[in-house]
CSV table of C-alpha atoms in Angstrom, one decimal:
chain,number,residue,atom,x,y,z
A,273,MET,CA,-4.0,20.5,56.7
A,274,GLY,CA,-3.4,18.1,53.8
A,275,LEU,CA,-2.3,14.5,53.6
A,276,ASP,CA,0.1,13.3,56.2
A,277,CYS,CA,3.4,11.6,55.1
A,278,GLY,CA,1.8,8.2,54.8
A,279,GLY,CA,-1.2,9.5,52.8
A,280,LYS,CA,1.1,11.4,50.4
A,281,MET,CA,3.1,8.3,49.8
A,282,GLY,CA,0.0,6.3,49.2
A,283,GLN,CA,-1.3,8.9,46.7
A,284,PHE,CA,2.0,8.9,44.8
A,285,ILE,CA,2.1,5.1,44.6
A,286,LEU,CA,-1.5,4.9,43.5
A,287,VAL,CA,-1.0,7.4,40.7
A,288,ILE,CA,2.1,5.5,39.4
A,289,ILE,CA,0.4,2.0,39.7
A,290,ASN,CA,-2.8,3.0,38.0
A,291,THR,CA,-1.0,4.8,35.2
A,292,VAL,CA,0.8,1.5,34.6
A,293,PHE,CA,-2.5,-0.4,34.8
A,294,LEU,CA,-4.0,2.1,32.4
A,295,LEU,CA,-1.3,1.3,29.9
A,296,MET,CA,-1.6,-2.4,30.6
A,297,GLY,CA,-5.4,-2.3,29.9
A,298,LEU,CA,-4.7,-0.7,26.6
A,299,GLY,CA,-1.9,-3.2,25.9
A,300,LEU,CA,-4.2,-6.2,26.4
A,301,PHE,CA,-6.0,-5.1,23.2
A,302,ILE,CA,-3.0,-6.1,21.1
A,303,PRO,CA,-2.7,-9.8,22.2
A,304,GLY,CA,-6.5,-10.0,22.0
A,305,ILE,CA,-6.5,-8.9,18.4
A,306,VAL,CA,-3.5,-11.2,17.6
A,307,LEU,CA,-5.3,-14.2,19.2
A,308,GLN,CA,-8.5,-13.4,17.2
A,309,THR,CA,-6.4,-13.4,14.1
A,310,ASN,CA,-4.7,-16.7,14.9
A,311,ILE,CA,-8.0,-18.5,15.5
A,312,ASP,CA,-9.5,-17.7,12.2
A,313,PHE,CA,-9.1,-21.4,11.4
A,314,VAL,CA,-12.0,-22.2,13.7
A,315,SER,CA,-14.6,-22.4,10.9
A,316,ASP,CA,-18.2,-23.7,11.1
A,317,GLU,CA,-16.9,-27.0,9.9
A,318,ILE,CA,-14.1,-27.3,12.6
A,319,LYS,CA,-16.0,-26.0,15.6
A,320,PRO,CA,-18.2,-29.1,16.1
A,321,VAL,CA,-15.1,-31.2,16.5
A,322,LEU,CA,-13.6,-28.9,19.2
A,323,ASP,CA,-17.0,-28.8,20.9
A,324,GLN,CA,-16.6,-32.5,21.6
A,325,VAL,CA,-14.1,-31.6,24.3
A,326,SER,CA,-14.9,-29.5,27.4
A,327,VAL,CA,-12.6,-27.4,29.5
A,328,THR,CA,-14.0,-26.8,33.0
A,329,GLY,CA,-17.5,-27.4,31.6
A,330,ILE,CA,-17.1,-25.1,28.6
A,331,ALA,CA,-16.8,-26.4,25.0
A,332,LEU,CA,-13.3,-26.2,23.7
A,333,GLY,CA,-14.6,-24.6,20.5
A,334,ASP,CA,-16.1,-21.7,22.4
A,335,VAL,CA,-12.9,-21.3,24.5
A,336,VAL,CA,-10.7,-21.2,21.5
A,337,LYS,CA,-13.0,-18.9,19.4
A,338,ASN,CA,-13.6,-16.4,22.2
A,339,LEU,CA,-10.1,-16.3,23.8
A,340,GLY,CA,-9.1,-13.1,22.0
A,341,ILE,CA,-12.4,-11.5,22.9
A,342,GLY,CA,-11.7,-12.4,26.5
A,343,PHE,CA,-8.4,-10.6,26.4
A,344,ILE,CA,-10.1,-7.5,25.0
A,345,ILE,CA,-12.8,-7.6,27.7
A,346,VAL,CA,-10.2,-7.9,30.4
A,347,GLY,CA,-8.3,-5.0,28.9
A,348,VAL,CA,-11.4,-2.8,29.1
A,349,PHE,CA,-12.0,-3.9,32.7
A,350,VAL,CA,-8.4,-3.2,33.8
A,351,PHE,CA,-8.6,0.2,32.1
A,352,LEU,CA,-11.8,1.2,33.9
A,353,VAL,CA,-10.4,0.0,37.3
A,354,ALA,CA,-7.3,2.1,36.7
A,355,VAL,CA,-9.4,5.1,35.9
A,356,LEU,CA,-11.3,4.6,39.1
A,357,GLY,CA,-8.1,4.4,41.1
A,358,LEU,CA,-6.7,7.5,39.5
A,359,MET,CA,-9.9,9.4,40.2
A,360,GLY,CA,-9.8,8.3,43.8
A,361,ALA,CA,-6.2,9.3,44.3
A,362,CYS,CA,-6.4,12.6,42.5
A,363,CYS,CA,-9.8,13.6,43.9
A,364,LYS,CA,-8.9,12.3,47.4
A,365,SER,CA,-12.2,10.5,47.6
A,366,LYS,CA,-12.5,8.0,50.4
A,367,CYS,CA,-15.6,6.5,48.7
A,368,LEU,CA,-13.9,5.9,45.4
A,369,LEU,CA,-10.7,4.6,47.1
A,370,THR,CA,-12.8,2.1,49.2
A,371,ILE,CA,-14.6,0.8,46.1
A,372,TYR,CA,-11.3,0.6,44.2
A,373,ALA,CA,-9.6,-1.3,47.1
A,374,ILE,CA,-12.5,-3.8,47.3
A,375,ILE,CA,-12.4,-4.4,43.5
A,376,VAL,CA,-8.6,-4.9,43.4
A,377,LEU,CA,-8.8,-7.2,46.4
A,378,LEU,CA,-11.4,-9.4,44.6
A,379,ILE,CA,-9.2,-9.5,41.5
A,380,LEU,CA,-6.2,-10.3,43.6
A,381,LEU,CA,-7.9,-13.3,45.3
A,382,SER,CA,-9.1,-14.5,41.9
A,383,GLN,CA,-5.6,-14.3,40.4
A,384,ILE,CA,-4.0,-16.1,43.3
A,385,VAL,CA,-6.4,-19.0,42.7
A,386,VAL,CA,-5.6,-19.0,38.9
A,387,VAL,CA,-1.8,-19.0,39.6
A,388,ILE,CA,-2.2,-22.0,42.0
A,389,LEU,CA,-4.4,-23.8,39.5
A,390,TRP,CA,-1.8,-23.1,36.8
A,391,PHE,CA,0.9,-24.9,38.8
A,392,THR,CA,-1.2,-27.8,40.0
A,393,MET,CA,-3.5,-28.5,37.0
A,394,GLN,CA,-1.6,-27.5,33.9
A,395,ASN,CA,-0.2,-31.0,33.0
A,396,GLN,CA,-3.5,-32.6,34.1
A,397,LEU,CA,-5.5,-30.2,31.9
A,398,ASN,CA,-3.3,-30.8,28.9
A,399,SER,CA,-3.6,-34.6,29.4
A,400,VAL,CA,-7.4,-34.4,29.7
A,401,VAL,CA,-7.8,-32.3,26.6
A,402,LYS,CA,-5.5,-34.4,24.5
A,403,ASP,CA,-7.1,-37.7,25.6
A,404,GLU,CA,-10.6,-36.3,24.9
A,405,LEU,CA,-9.5,-35.2,21.4
A,406,THR,CA,-8.0,-38.6,20.7
A,407,THR,CA,-11.1,-40.4,21.8
A,408,SER,CA,-13.3,-38.1,19.7
A,409,LEU,CA,-11.1,-38.8,16.6
A,410,ARG,CA,-11.1,-42.6,17.1
A,411,THR,CA,-14.9,-42.7,17.8
A,412,ASN,CA,-16.2,-40.1,15.3
A,413,PHE,CA,-13.9,-40.3,12.3
A,414,ARG,CA,-15.9,-42.1,9.6
A,415,GLU,CA,-15.3,-40.6,6.2
A,416,ASP,CA,-12.3,-39.3,4.2
A,417,ARG,CA,-14.3,-36.5,2.8
A,418,LEU,CA,-14.9,-32.8,3.3
A,419,ASN,CA,-18.6,-32.8,2.5
A,420,GLY,CA,-19.7,-36.2,3.7
A,421,SER,CA,-22.8,-37.1,5.7
A,422,ASN,CA,-20.9,-37.1,9.0
A,423,GLN,CA,-20.3,-33.6,10.3
A,424,LEU,CA,-17.5,-34.6,12.7
A,425,SER,CA,-15.6,-36.4,10.0
A,426,ASN,CA,-15.8,-33.3,7.8
A,427,GLY,CA,-14.6,-31.2,10.7
A,428,TRP,CA,-11.5,-33.4,11.4
A,429,ASN,CA,-10.5,-33.3,7.7
A,430,TYR,CA,-10.8,-29.5,7.7
A,431,ILE,CA,-8.6,-29.4,10.8
A,432,PHE,CA,-5.9,-31.5,9.1
A,433,LEU,CA,-6.0,-29.2,6.1
A,434,SER,CA,-6.1,-26.0,8.1
A,435,LEU,CA,-3.5,-26.8,10.8
A,436,LYS,CA,-1.4,-28.9,8.4
A,437,CYS,CA,-1.4,-31.8,10.9
A,438,CYS,CA,-2.4,-35.5,11.0
A,439,GLY,CA,-4.2,-37.1,13.9
A,440,VAL,CA,-4.1,-35.9,17.4
A,441,ASN,CA,-0.7,-37.5,18.1
A,442,ALA,CA,2.0,-37.3,15.4
A,443,VAL,CA,1.9,-40.0,12.8
A,444,ARG,CA,5.2,-41.9,12.3
A,445,ASN,CA,6.6,-43.2,9.0
A,446,GLY,CA,4.6,-46.1,7.7
A,447,SER,CA,2.3,-46.0,10.7
A,448,ALA,CA,-1.4,-45.3,10.8
A,449,GLY,CA,-1.1,-43.6,14.2
A,450,ASP,CA,-4.4,-42.7,15.8
A,451,PHE,CA,-6.2,-43.9,12.7
A,452,ALA,CA,-5.2,-47.5,13.5
A,453,ASN,CA,-8.0,-47.4,16.1
A,454,THR,CA,-10.9,-45.8,14.1
A,455,PRO,CA,-13.4,-48.7,13.9
A,456,ASN,CA,-16.1,-46.5,12.3
A,457,TRP,CA,-13.9,-45.6,9.3
A,458,GLY,CA,-15.5,-48.3,7.3
A,459,SER,CA,-14.5,-47.2,3.8
A,460,LYS,CA,-10.8,-46.7,4.3
A,461,GLY,CA,-9.8,-49.8,2.4
A,462,SER,CA,-6.0,-49.9,2.2
A,463,LYS,CA,-5.6,-46.4,3.5
A,464,LYS,CA,-3.7,-45.8,6.7
A,465,ILE,CA,-4.3,-42.1,6.9
A,466,PRO,CA,-6.9,-39.9,5.2
A,467,THR,CA,-6.3,-37.7,2.2
A,468,SER,CA,-6.5,-34.5,4.3
A,469,CYS,CA,-3.2,-35.5,6.0
A,470,CYS,CA,-1.3,-35.4,2.8
A,471,ILE,CA,1.0,-32.5,1.8
A,472,GLY,CA,-0.4,-30.4,-1.1
A,473,VAL,CA,-4.0,-31.4,-0.7
A,474,THR,CA,-6.5,-28.6,-0.8
A,475,ALA,CA,-10.3,-28.4,-0.4
A,476,SER,CA,-10.7,-27.8,-4.1
A,477,ASN,CA,-8.3,-30.6,-5.1
A,478,TYR,CA,-9.0,-33.3,-2.6
A,479,THR,CA,-6.9,-36.2,-3.9
A,480,ALA,CA,-3.6,-37.7,-2.8
A,481,PRO,CA,-1.3,-40.5,-4.0
A,482,THR,CA,-1.2,-43.9,-2.3
A,483,THR,CA,2.4,-43.3,-1.3
A,484,CYS,CA,0.9,-41.0,1.3
A,485,THR,CA,-2.5,-42.5,2.2
A,486,ASP,CA,-1.4,-46.2,2.0
A,487,ASN,CA,2.3,-46.2,2.6
A,488,VAL,CA,2.7,-43.1,4.8
A,489,ALA,CA,6.0,-42.4,3.0
A,490,THR,CA,8.4,-39.8,4.4
A,491,GLY,CA,7.8,-36.3,3.0
A,492,THR,CA,4.2,-37.0,1.8
A,493,TYR,CA,2.2,-36.2,4.9
A,494,TYR,CA,2.0,-33.7,7.7
A,495,THR,CA,4.3,-34.8,10.6
A,496,SER,CA,2.8,-32.7,13.3
A,497,GLY,CA,0.0,-34.0,15.6
A,498,CYS,CA,-3.0,-31.7,15.7
A,499,TYR,CA,-2.8,-31.2,19.5
A,500,ASP,CA,0.7,-29.7,19.2
A,501,ALA,CA,-0.4,-27.7,16.1
A,502,LEU,CA,-3.3,-26.3,18.1
A,503,LEU,CA,-1.1,-25.2,21.0
A,504,ASN,CA,1.4,-23.6,18.5
A,505,LYS,CA,-1.4,-21.4,17.2
A,506,PHE,CA,-1.4,-19.7,20.6
A,507,ASP,CA,2.4,-19.9,21.1
A,508,THR,CA,1.8,-21.4,24.6
A,509,SER,CA,5.3,-22.9,24.9
A,510,ARG,CA,6.8,-19.5,24.2
A,511,TYR,CA,4.5,-17.2,26.2
A,512,SER,CA,3.2,-19.4,29.1
A,513,ASN,CA,6.1,-18.6,31.4
A,514,VAL,CA,6.0,-14.9,30.4
A,515,PHE,CA,2.2,-14.7,31.2
A,516,LEU,CA,2.9,-16.5,34.6
A,517,GLY,CA,5.7,-14.1,35.5
A,518,VAL,CA,3.5,-11.1,34.5
A,519,GLY,CA,0.6,-12.5,36.6
A,520,ILE,CA,2.8,-12.8,39.7
A,521,THR,CA,4.2,-9.3,39.1
A,522,ILE,CA,0.6,-7.9,38.8
A,523,ILE,CA,-0.3,-9.6,42.1
A,524,ILE,CA,2.5,-7.8,43.9
A,525,ILE,CA,1.5,-4.5,42.3
A,526,GLU,CA,-2.1,-5.0,43.4
A,527,ILE,CA,-1.1,-5.6,47.0
A,528,LEU,CA,0.8,-2.3,46.8
A,529,ALA,CA,-2.3,-0.7,45.4
A,530,ILE,CA,-4.5,-1.9,48.2
A,531,VAL,CA,-2.0,-0.8,50.9
A,532,SER,CA,-1.7,2.6,49.2
A,533,SER,CA,-5.5,3.0,49.2
A,534,ILE,CA,-5.6,2.3,52.9
A,535,LEU,CA,-2.7,4.8,53.6
A,536,MET,CA,-4.7,7.5,51.7
A,537,CYS,CA,-7.9,6.7,53.5
A,538,LYS,CA,-6.1,7.0,56.8
A,539,GLY,CA,-4.4,10.3,55.8
A,540,ASN,CA,-5.2,13.3,58.0
A,541,TYR,CA,-7.2,16.1,56.3
A,542,GLY,CA,-8.3,19.5,57.3
A,543,GLU,CA,-10.1,19.8,53.9
A,544,GLY,CA,-11.0,17.7,50.9
A,545,ASN,CA,-13.2,14.7,50.5
A,546,LEU,CA,-11.4,12.2,52.9
A,547,ALA,CA,-12.4,12.1,56.5
């Protein structure tokens, strides 16, 4: 005898699901590579600034720099789990199916926690990161130079040039913005914003007119705040809902995968590897 009706249905669903997971695992390489390309701005000069902020105990610089690598690793893991599921379904191996079901269950529980945290902590996390960046700027910005004695000041200036932004929060016309509260910037003189905030300034030509640095005239400086510019690098506003929707869909599929594994393990055999 072969599989009973429930076992055959479980086998069919497992093959379909794990074929999809196989493709998804390969597909995660693409956003991983894209993210790694987008974070090429995190240079050795900029990373110390981002490391002043921690996300769940991990330095923001490390999170940003390794995010794409994380996608690639997850893609490899999903691919291998899918291969395990396909082998268990096709070979009718109770051992492989049991291991597969346990792994998927652990992944499922982890994803449910992540989705819950996404809903409950997203705004709070954004606020904490933004506040810590603002505090870091106001405390550590000391010099309007790229190769000064203060590493964090250098890093902030490179961030303004690389992301084409000014301050953590957007600077308004004629206003110093976050730079109004930088007590350690002792050499600013009449400047309201640093040279690095001005349009057209480069690392090789680090000069700007007073209409920008002193008067903050319209059209002379970058209008975006660096927090928003950083988020835009990852297209979070565009893709966050998509990622959440995909995550919930995957949770549903994983539940089907676990149920299908159980159905196969309970299938009646006269021969094969399943008992």
